[in-house]
PDB file of C-alpha atoms in Angstrom:
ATOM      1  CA  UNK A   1      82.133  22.139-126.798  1.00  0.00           C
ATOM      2  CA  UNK A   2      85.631  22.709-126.401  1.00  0.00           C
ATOM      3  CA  UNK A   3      87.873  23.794-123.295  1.00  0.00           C
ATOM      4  CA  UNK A   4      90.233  26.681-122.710  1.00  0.00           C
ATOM      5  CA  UNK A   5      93.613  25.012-121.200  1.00  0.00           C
ATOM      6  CA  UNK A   6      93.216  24.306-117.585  1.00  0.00           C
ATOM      7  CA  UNK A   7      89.549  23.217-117.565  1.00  0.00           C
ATOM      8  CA  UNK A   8      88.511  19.642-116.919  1.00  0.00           C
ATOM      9  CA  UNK A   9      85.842  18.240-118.981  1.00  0.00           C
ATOM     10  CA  UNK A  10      83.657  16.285-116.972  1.00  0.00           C
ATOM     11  CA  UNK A  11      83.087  19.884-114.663  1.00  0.00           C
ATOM     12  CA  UNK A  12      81.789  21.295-117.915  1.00  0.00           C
ATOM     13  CA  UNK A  13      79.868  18.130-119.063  1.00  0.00           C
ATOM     14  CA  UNK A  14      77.905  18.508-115.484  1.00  0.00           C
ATOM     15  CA  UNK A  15      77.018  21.939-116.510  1.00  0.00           C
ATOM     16  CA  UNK A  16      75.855  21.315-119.784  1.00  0.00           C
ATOM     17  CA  UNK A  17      73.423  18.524-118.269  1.00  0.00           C
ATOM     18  CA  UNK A  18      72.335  20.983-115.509  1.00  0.00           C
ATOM     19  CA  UNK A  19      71.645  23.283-118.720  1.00  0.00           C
ATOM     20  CA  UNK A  20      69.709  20.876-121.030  1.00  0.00           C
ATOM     21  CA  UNK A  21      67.286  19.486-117.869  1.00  0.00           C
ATOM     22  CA  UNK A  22      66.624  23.081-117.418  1.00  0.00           C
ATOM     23  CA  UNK A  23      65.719  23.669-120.603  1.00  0.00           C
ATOM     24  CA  UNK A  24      63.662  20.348-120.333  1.00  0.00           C
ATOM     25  CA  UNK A  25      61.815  21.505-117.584  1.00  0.00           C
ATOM     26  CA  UNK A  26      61.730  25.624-118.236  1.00  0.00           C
ATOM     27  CA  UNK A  27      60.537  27.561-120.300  1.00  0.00           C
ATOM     28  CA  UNK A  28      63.019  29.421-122.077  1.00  0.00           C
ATOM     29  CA  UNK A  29      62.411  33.248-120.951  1.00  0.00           C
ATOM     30  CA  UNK A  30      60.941  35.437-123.712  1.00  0.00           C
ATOM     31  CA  UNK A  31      63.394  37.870-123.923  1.00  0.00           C
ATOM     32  CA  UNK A  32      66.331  35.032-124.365  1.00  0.00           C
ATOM     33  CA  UNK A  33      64.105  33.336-126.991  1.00  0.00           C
ATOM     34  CA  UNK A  34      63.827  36.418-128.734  1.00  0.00           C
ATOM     35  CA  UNK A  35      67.663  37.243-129.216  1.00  0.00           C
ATOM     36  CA  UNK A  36      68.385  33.839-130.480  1.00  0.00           C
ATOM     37  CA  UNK A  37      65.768  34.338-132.605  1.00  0.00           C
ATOM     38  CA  UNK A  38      66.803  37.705-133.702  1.00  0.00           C
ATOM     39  CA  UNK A  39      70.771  36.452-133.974  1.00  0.00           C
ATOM     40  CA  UNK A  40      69.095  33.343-136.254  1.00  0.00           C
ATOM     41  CA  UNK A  41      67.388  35.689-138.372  1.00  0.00           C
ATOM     42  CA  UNK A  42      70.224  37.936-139.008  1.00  0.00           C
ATOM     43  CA  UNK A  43      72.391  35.174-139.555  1.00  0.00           C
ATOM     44  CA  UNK A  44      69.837  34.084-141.999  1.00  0.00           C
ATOM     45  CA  UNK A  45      70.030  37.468-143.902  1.00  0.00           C
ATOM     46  CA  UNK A  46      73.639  37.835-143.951  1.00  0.00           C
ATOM     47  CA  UNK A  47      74.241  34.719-145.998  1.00  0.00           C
ATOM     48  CA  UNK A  48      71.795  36.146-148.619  1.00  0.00           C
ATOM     49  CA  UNK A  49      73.563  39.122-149.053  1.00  0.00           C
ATOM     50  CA  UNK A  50      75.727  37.917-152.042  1.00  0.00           C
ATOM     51  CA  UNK A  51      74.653  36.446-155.004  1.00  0.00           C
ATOM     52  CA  UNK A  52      76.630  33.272-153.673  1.00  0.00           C
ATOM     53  CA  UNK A  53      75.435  33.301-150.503  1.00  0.00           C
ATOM     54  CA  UNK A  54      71.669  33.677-152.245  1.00  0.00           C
ATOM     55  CA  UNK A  55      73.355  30.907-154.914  1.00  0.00           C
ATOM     56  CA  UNK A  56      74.031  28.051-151.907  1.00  0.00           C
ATOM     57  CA  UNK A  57      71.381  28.745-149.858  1.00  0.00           C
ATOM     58  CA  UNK A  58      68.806  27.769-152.965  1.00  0.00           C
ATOM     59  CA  UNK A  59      71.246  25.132-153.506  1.00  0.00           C
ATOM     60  CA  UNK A  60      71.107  23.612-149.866  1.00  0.00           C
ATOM     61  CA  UNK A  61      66.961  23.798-150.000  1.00  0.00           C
ATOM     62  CA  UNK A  62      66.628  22.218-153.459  1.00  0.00           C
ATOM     63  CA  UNK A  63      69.490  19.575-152.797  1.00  0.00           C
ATOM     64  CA  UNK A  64      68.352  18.733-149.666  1.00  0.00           C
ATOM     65  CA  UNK A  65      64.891  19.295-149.103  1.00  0.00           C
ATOM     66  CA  UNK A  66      64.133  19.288-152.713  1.00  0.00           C
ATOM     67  CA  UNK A  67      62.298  22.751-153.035  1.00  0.00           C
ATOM     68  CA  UNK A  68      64.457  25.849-152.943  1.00  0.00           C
ATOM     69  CA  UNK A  69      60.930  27.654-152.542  1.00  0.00           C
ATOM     70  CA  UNK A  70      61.678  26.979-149.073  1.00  0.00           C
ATOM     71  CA  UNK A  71      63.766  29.404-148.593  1.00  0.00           C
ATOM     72  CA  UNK A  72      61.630  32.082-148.678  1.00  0.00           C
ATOM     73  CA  UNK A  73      59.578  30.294-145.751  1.00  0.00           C
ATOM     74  CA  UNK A  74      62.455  30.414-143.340  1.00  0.00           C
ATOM     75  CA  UNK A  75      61.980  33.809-142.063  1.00  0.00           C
ATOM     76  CA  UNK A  76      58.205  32.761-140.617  1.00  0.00           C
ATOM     77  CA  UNK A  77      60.063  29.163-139.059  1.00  0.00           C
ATOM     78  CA  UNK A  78      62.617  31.012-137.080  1.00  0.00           C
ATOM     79  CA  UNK A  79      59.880  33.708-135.995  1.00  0.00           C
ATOM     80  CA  UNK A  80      57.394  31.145-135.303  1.00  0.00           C
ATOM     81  CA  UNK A  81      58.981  29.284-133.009  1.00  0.00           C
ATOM     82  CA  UNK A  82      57.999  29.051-129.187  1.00  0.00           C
ATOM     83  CA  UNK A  83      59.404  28.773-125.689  1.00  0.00           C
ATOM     84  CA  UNK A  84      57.243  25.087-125.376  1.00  0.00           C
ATOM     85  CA  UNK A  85      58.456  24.257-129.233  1.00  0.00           C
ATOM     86  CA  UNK A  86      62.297  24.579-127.252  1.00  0.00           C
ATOM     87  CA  UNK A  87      61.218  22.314-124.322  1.00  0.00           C
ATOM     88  CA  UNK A  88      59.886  19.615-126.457  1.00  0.00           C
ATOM     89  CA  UNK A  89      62.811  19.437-128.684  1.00  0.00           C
ATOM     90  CA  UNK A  90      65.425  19.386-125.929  1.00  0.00           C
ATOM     91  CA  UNK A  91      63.084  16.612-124.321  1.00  0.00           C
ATOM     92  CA  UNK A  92      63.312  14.879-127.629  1.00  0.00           C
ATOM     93  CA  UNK A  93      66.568  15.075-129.215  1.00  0.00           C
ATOM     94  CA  UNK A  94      69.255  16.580-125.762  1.00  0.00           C
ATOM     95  CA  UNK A  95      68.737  12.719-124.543  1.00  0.00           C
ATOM     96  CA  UNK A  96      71.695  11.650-122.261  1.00  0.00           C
ATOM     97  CA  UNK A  97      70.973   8.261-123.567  1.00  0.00           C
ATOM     98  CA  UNK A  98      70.922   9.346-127.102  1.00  0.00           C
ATOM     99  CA  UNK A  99      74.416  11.028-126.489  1.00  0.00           C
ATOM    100  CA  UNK A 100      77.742  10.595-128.797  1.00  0.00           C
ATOM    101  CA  UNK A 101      80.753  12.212-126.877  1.00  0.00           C
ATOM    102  CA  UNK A 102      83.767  12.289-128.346  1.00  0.00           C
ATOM    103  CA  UNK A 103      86.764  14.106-126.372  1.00  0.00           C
ATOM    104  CA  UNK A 104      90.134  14.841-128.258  1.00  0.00           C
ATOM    105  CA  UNK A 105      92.818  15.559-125.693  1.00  0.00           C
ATOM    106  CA  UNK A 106      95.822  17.695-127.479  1.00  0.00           C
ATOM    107  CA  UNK A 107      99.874  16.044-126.853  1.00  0.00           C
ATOM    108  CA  UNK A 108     101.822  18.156-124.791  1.00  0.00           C
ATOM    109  CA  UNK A 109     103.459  21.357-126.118  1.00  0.00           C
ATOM    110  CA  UNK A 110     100.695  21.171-129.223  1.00  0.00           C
ATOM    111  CA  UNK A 111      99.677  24.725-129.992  1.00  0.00           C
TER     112      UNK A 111
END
């Protein structure tokens, strides 16, 4: 999160908490699950355009999750997931008592 000049922090830190406990206690409505789902998915596609987007991609999966089969399962994760799937994650890991904050505060005349 970062602020625009003028804005105090702890006014958007309130509305980022309002934010996660609704998403805690909501379910996320279809149609806004379904465009983050869509932008994931096109995002997705867009770095496998090129053969070195295609190239780290393969890299990432077989580095990191040691099977760069994987890949080709992502398409069916971002589709599969659900409006409850959402709520139990932000219950799990958008914990105010599992929070790291960090706030960088520019010197004057800094541009």
């Amino acid at each position: 999160l970062s602020m625009r000049e003028g804005k105090h922090a702890a006014r958007a830190l309130r509305v980022l908490d309002q934010e996660i406990a609704r998403l805690q206690r909501e379910s996320v409505p279809h149609a806004e699950l379904q465009r983050v789902k869509n932008r994931a998915e096109l995002g997705f596609l867009m770095g496998l355009e090129t053969a070195g987007g295609k190239a780290e991609q393969a890299g990432f999966y077989e580095t990191v999750l040691g099977d760069a089969g994987l890949l080709f399962e992502r398409l069916e994760q971002f589709r599969g997931v659900t409006a409850e799937d959402v709520r139990r994650a932000a219950r799990s890991y958008l914990r105010s008592d599992k929070r790291t904050r960090i706030g960088v505060v520019p010197k004057t005349g800094l541009r």
